[in-house]
Coordinates of N, CA and C in Angstrom, one line a residue:
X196 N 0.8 -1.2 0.0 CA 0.0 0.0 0.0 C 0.9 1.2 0.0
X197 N 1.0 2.0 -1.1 CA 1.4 3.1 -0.9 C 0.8 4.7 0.0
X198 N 1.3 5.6 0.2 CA 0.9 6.8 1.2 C 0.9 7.6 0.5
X199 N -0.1 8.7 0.1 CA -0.4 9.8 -0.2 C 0.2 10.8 0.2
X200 N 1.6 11.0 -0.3 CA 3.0 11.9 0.3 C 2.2 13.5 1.0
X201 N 1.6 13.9 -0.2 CA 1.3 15.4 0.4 C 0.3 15.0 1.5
X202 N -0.8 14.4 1.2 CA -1.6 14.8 2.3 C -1.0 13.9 3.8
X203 N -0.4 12.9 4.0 CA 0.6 12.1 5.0 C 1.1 13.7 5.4
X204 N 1.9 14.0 4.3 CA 3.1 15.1 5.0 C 2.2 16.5 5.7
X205 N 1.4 16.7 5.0 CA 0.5 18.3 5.1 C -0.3 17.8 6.8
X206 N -0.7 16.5 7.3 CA -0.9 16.2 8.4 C 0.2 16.1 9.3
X207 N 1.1 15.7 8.8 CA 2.5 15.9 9.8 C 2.7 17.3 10.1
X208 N 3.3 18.3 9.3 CA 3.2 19.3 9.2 C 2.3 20.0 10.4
X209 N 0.8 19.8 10.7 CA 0.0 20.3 11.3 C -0.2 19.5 12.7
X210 N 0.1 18.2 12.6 CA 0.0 17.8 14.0 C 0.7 17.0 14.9
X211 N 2.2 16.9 13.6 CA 3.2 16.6 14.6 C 3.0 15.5 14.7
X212 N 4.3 14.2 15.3 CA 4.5 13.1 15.3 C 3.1 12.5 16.2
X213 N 2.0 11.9 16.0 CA 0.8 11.7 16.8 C 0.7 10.2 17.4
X214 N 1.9 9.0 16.9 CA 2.0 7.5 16.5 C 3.4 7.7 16.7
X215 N 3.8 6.4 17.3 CA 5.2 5.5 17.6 C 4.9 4.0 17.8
X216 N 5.1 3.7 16.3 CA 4.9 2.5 16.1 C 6.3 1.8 16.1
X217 N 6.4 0.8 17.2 CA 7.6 -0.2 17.5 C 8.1 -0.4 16.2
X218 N 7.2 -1.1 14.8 CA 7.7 -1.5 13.8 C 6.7 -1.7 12.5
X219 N 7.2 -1.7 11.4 CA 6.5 -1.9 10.5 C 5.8 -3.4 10.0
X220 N 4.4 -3.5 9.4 CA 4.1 -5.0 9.6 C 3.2 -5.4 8.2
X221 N 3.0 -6.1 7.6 CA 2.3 -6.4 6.6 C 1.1 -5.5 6.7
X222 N 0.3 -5.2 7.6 CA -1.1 -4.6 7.6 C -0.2 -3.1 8.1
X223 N 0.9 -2.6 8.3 CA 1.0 -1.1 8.3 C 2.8 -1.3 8.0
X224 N 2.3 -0.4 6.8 CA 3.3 -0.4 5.4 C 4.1 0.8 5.5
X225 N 3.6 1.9 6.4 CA 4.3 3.2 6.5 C 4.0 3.7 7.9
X226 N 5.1 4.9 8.4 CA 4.9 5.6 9.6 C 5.7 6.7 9.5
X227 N 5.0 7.8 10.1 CA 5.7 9.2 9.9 C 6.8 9.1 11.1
X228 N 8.1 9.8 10.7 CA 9.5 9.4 11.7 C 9.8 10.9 11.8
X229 N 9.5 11.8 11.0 CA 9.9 13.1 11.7 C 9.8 14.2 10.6
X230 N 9.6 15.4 11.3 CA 9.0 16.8 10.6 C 10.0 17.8 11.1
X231 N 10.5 19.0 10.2 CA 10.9 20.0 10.7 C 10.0 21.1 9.6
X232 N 9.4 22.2 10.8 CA 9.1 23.2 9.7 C 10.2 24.2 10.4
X233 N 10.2 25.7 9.2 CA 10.9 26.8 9.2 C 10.6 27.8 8.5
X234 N 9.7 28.5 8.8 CA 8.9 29.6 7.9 C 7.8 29.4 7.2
X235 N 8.5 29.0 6.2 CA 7.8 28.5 4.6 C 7.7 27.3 4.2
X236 N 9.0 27.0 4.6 CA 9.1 25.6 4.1 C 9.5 24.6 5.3
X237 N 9.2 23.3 5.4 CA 9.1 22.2 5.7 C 9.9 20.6 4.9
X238 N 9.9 20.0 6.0 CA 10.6 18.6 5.5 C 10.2 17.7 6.5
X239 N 9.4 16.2 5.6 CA 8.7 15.5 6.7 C 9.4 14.2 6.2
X240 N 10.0 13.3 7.1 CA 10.4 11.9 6.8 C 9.2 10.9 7.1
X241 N 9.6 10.0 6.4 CA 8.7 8.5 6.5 C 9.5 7.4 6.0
X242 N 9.0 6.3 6.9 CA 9.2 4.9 6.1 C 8.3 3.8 5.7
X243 N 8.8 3.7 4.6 CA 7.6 2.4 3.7 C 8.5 1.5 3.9
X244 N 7.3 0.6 4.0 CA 8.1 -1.4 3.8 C 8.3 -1.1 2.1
X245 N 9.0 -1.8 1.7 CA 8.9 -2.3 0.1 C 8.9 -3.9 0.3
X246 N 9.4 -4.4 -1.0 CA 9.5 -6.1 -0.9 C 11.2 -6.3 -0.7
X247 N 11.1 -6.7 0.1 CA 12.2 -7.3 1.0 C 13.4 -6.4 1.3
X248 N 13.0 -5.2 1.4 CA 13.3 -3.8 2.2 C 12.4 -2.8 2.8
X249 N 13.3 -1.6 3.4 CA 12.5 -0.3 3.7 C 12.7 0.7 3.0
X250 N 12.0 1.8 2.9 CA 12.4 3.3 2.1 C 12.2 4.1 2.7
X251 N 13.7 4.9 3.1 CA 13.4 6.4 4.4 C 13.0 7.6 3.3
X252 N 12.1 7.4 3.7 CA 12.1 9.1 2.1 C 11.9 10.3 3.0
X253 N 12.5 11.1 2.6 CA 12.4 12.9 2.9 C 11.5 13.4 2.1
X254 N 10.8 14.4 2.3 CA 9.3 15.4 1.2 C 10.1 16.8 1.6
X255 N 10.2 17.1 0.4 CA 10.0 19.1 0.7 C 8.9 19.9 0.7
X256 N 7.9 20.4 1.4 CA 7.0 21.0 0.8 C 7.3 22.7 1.4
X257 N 6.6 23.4 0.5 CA 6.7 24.9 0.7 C 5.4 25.5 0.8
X258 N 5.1 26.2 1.8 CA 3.8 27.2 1.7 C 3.2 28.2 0.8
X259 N 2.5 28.0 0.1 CA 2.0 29.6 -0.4 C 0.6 29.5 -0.4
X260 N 0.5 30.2 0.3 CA -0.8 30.8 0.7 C -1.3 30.2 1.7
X261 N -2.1 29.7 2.0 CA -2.3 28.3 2.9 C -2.1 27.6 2.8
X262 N -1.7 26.6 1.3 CA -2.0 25.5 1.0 C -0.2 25.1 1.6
X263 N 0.0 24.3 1.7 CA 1.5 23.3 1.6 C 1.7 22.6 0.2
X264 N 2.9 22.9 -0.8 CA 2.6 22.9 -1.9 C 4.0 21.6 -1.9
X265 N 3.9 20.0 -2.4 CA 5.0 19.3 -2.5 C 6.1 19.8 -3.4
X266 N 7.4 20.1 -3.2 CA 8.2 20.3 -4.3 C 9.0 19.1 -4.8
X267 N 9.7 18.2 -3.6 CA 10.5 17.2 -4.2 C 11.0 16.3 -3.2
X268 N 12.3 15.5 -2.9 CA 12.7 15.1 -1.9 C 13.6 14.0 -2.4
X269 N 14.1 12.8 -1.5 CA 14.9 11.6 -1.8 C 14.5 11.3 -1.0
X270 N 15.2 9.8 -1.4 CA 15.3 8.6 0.0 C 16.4 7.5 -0.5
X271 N 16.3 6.6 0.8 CA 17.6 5.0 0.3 C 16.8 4.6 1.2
X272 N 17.2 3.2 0.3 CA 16.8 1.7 1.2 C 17.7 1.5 2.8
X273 N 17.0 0.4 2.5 CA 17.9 0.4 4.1 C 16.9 -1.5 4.5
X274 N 18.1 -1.7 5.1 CA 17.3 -3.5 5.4 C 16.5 -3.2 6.6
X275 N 16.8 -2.3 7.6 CA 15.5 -2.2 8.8 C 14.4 -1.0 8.5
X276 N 13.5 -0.6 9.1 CA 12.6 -0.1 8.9 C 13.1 1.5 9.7
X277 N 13.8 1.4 11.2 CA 14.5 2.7 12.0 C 13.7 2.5 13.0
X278 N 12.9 1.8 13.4 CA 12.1 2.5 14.3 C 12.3 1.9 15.7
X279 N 14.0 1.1 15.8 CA 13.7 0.6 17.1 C 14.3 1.5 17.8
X280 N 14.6 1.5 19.2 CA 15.0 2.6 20.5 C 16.1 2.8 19.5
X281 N 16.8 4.4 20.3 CA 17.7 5.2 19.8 C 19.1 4.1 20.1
X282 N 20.0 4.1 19.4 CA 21.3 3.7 20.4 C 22.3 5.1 21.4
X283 N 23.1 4.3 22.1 CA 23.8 5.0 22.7 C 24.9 5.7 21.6
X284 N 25.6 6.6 22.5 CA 26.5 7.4 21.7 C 27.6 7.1 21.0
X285 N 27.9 5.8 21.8 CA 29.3 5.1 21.5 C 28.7 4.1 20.1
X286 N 27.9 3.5 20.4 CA 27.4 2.8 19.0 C 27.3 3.5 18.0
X287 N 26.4 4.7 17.9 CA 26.0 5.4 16.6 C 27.1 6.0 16.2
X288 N 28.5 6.5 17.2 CA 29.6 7.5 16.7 C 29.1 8.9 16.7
X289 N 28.3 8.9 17.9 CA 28.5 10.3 18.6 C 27.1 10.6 18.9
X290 N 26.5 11.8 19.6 CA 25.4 12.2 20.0 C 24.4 12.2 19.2
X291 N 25.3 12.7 18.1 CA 24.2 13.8 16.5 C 25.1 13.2 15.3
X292 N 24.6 11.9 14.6 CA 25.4 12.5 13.3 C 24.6 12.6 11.8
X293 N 24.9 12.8 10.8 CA 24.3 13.3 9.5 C 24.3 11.7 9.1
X294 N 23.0 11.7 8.5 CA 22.9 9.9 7.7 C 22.5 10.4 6.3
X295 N 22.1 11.5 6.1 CA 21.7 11.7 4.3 C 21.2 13.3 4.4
X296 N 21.5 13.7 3.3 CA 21.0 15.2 3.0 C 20.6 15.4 1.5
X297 N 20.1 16.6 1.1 CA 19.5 16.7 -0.1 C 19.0 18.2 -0.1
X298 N 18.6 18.4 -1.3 CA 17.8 19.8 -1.5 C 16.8 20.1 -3.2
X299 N 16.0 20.8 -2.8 CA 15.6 21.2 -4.1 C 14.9 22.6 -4.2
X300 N 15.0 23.0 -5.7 CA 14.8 24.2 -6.3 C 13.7 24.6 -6.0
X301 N 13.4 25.8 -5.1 CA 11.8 26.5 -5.3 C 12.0 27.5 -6.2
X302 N 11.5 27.6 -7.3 CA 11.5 27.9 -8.6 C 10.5 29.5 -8.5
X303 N 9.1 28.7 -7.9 CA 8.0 29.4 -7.8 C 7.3 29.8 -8.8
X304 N 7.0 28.8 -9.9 CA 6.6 28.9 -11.3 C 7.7 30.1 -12.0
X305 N 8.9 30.2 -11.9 CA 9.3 31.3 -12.5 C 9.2 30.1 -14.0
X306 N 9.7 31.0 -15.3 CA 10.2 29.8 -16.4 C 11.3 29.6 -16.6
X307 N 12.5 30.1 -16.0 CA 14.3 29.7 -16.2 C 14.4 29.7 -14.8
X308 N 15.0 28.8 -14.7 CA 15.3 27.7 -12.6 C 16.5 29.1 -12.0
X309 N 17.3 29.7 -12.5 CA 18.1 30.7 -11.9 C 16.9 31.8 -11.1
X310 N 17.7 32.6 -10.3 CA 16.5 33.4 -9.4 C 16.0 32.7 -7.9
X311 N 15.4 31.4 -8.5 CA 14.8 31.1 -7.3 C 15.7 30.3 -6.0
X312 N 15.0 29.7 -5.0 CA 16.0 29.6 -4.0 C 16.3 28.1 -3.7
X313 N 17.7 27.8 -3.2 CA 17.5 26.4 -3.1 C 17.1 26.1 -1.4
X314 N 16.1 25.0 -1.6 CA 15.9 24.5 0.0 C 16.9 23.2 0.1
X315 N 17.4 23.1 1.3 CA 18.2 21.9 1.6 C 17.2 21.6 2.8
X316 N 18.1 20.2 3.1 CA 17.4 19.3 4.4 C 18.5 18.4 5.0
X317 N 18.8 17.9 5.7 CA 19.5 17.0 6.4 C 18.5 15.9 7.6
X318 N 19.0 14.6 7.1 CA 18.3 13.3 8.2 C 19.6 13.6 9.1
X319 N 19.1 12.9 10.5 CA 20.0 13.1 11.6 C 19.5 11.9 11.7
X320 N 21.0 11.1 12.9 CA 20.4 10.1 14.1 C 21.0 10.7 15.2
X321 N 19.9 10.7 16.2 CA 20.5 11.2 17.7 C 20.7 10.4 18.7
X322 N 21.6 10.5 19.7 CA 21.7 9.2 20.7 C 20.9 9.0 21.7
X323 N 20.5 8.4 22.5 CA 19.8 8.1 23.6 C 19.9 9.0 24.6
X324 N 21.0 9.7 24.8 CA 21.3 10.7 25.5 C 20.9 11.7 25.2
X325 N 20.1 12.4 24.2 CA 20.1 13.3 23.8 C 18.3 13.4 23.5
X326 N 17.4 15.0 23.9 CA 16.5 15.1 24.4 C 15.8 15.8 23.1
X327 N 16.8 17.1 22.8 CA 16.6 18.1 21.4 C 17.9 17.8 20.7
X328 N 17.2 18.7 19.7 CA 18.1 19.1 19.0 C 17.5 20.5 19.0
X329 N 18.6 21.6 19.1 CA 19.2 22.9 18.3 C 19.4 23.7 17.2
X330 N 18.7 23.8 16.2 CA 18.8 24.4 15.2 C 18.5 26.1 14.7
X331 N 20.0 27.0 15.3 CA 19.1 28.0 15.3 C 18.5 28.7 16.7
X332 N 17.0 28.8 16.3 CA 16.2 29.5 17.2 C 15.5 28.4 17.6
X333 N 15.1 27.6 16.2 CA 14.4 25.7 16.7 C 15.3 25.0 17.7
X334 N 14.1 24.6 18.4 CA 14.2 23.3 19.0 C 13.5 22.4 18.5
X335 N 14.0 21.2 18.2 CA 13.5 19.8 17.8 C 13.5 18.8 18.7
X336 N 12.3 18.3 18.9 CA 12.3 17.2 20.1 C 12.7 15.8 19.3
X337 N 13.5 15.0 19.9 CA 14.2 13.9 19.3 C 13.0 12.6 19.7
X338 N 12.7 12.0 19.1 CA 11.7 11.2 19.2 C 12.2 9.7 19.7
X339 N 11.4 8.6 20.1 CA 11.9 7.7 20.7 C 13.3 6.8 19.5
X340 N 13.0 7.2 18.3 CA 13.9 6.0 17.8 C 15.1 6.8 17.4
X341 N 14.9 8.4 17.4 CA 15.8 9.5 17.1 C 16.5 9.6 15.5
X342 N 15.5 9.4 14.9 CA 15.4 10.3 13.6 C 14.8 11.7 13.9
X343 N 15.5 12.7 13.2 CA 15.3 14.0 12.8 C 15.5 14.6 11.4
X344 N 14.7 15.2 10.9 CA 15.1 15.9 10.2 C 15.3 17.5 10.5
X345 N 16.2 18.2 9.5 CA 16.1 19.9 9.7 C 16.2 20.4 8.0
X346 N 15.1 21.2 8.4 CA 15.3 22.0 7.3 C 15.6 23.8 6.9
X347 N 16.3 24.1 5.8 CA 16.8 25.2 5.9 C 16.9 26.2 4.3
X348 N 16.8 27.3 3.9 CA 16.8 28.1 2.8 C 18.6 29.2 3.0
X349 N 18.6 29.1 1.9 CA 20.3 30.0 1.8 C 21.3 29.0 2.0
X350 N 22.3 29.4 1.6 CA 23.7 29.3 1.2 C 24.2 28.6 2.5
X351 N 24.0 29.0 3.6 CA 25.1 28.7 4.5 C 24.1 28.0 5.2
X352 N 24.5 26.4 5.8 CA 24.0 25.5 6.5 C 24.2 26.0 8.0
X353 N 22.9 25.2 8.5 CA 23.4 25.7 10.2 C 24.2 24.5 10.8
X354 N 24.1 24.7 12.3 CA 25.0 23.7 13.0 C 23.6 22.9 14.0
X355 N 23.8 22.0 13.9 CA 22.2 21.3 14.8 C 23.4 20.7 16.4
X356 N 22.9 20.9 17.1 CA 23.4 20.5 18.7 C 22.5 19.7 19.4
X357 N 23.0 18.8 19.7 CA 22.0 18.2 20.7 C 22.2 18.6 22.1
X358 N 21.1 18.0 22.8 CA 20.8 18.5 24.2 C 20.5 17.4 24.9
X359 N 21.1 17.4 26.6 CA 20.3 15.9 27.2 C 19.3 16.8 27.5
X360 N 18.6 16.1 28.6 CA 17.3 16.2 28.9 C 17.6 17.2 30.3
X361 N 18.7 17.7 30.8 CA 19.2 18.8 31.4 C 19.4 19.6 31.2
X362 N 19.1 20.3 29.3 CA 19.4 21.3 28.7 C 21.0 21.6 28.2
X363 N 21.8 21.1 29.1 CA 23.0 21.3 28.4 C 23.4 20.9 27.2
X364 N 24.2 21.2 26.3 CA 24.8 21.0 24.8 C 25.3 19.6 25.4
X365 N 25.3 18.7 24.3 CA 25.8 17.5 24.2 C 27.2 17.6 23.1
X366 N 26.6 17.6 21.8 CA 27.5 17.8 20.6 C 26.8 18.7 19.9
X367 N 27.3 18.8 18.6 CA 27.3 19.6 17.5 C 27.4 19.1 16.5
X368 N 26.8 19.2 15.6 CA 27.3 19.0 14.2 C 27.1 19.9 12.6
X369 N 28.1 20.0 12.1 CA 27.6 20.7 11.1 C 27.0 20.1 9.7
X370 N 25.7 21.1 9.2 CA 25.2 20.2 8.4 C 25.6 20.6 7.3
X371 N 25.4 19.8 6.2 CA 26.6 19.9 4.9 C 25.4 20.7 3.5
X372 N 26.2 21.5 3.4 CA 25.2 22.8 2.5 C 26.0 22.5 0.7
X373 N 25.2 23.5 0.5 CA 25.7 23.8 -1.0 C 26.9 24.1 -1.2
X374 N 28.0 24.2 0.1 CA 29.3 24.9 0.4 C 30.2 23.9 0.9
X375 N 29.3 22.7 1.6 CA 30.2 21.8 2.1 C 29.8 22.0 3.7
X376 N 30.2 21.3 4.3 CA 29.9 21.2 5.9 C 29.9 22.8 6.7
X377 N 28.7 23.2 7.5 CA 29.0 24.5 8.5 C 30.1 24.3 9.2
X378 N 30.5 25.1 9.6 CA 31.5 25.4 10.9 C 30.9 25.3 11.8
X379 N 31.6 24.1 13.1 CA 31.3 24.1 14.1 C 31.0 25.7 14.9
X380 N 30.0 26.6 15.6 CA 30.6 27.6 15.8 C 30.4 27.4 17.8

């Protein structure tokens, strides 16, 4: 059974992770794993079962007017589905690190793609240790299996930080732009 990307995503979007499903099963084929909005634009992850895999796909959508308008996104397979507890820090190789990024052109019906702006996104995995993430002015709450995404517009990528659940910084990482990785700052 496939999922209805915009309207799935345009409910994420509006009500936030609502389901934590242990795992994916013949009778549920998809689950929403994580949302970041930022203005305008938005980026919501999910995973589908396929046959004899999973697919983490990223969505871009952008606002105009009211509506949430789909632009684009990626994804990769992967043999598990993501959804079991986070691991520790020492397993995953650190608090916060980058598993896939991507971006696409909001054009905005111009007719020649120069002019308009590029949106990027970055997937995160975060450790068990860690409560938020940092992006910015955003806070992102890290969910039980600690997928995140973030999303962002312009040239220069931010730096995402995680947090324990004491508020203190854990790590940092920078996310990788049109430029190549942020500067820790």
């Amino acid at each position: 059974m496939a999922y209805d990307v915009q309207a799935e995503s345009v409910r994420l979007i509006a009500d936030g992770l609502t389901e934590d499903p242990a795992r994916l099963s013949r009778r549920r084929r998809f689950a929403a794993m994580a949302v970041d909005v930022d203005g305008d634009v938005a980026c919501t992850k999910f995973v589908r079962r396929s046959v004899g895999s999973f697919e983490h796909l990223c969505h871009v959508l952008v606002r105009r007017g009211a509506d949430w308008v789909y632009l684009g996104g990626g994804g990769s397979g992967a043999e598990t589905d993501g959804l079991e507890d986070r691991p520790g820090a020492r397993e995953l190789g650190g608090h916060v690190v980058v598993q896939g990024s991507g971006g696409v052109a909001d054009d905005a019906g111009r007719r020649m793609p120069w002019g308009g702006r590029w949106i990027s996104y970055a997937e995160l995995r975060v450790s068990a240790a860690a409560a938020s993430v940092h992006v910015g002015d955003r806070v992102l709450s890290v969910p039980r299996h600690g997928h995140v995404v973030v999303i962002w517009t312009g040239r220069r990528a931010p730096v995402a930080v995680a947090h324990g659940s004491d508020g203190r910084p854990l790590a940092g990482v920078g996310l990788p732009g049109r430029r190549g990785p942020a500067e820790l700052r």
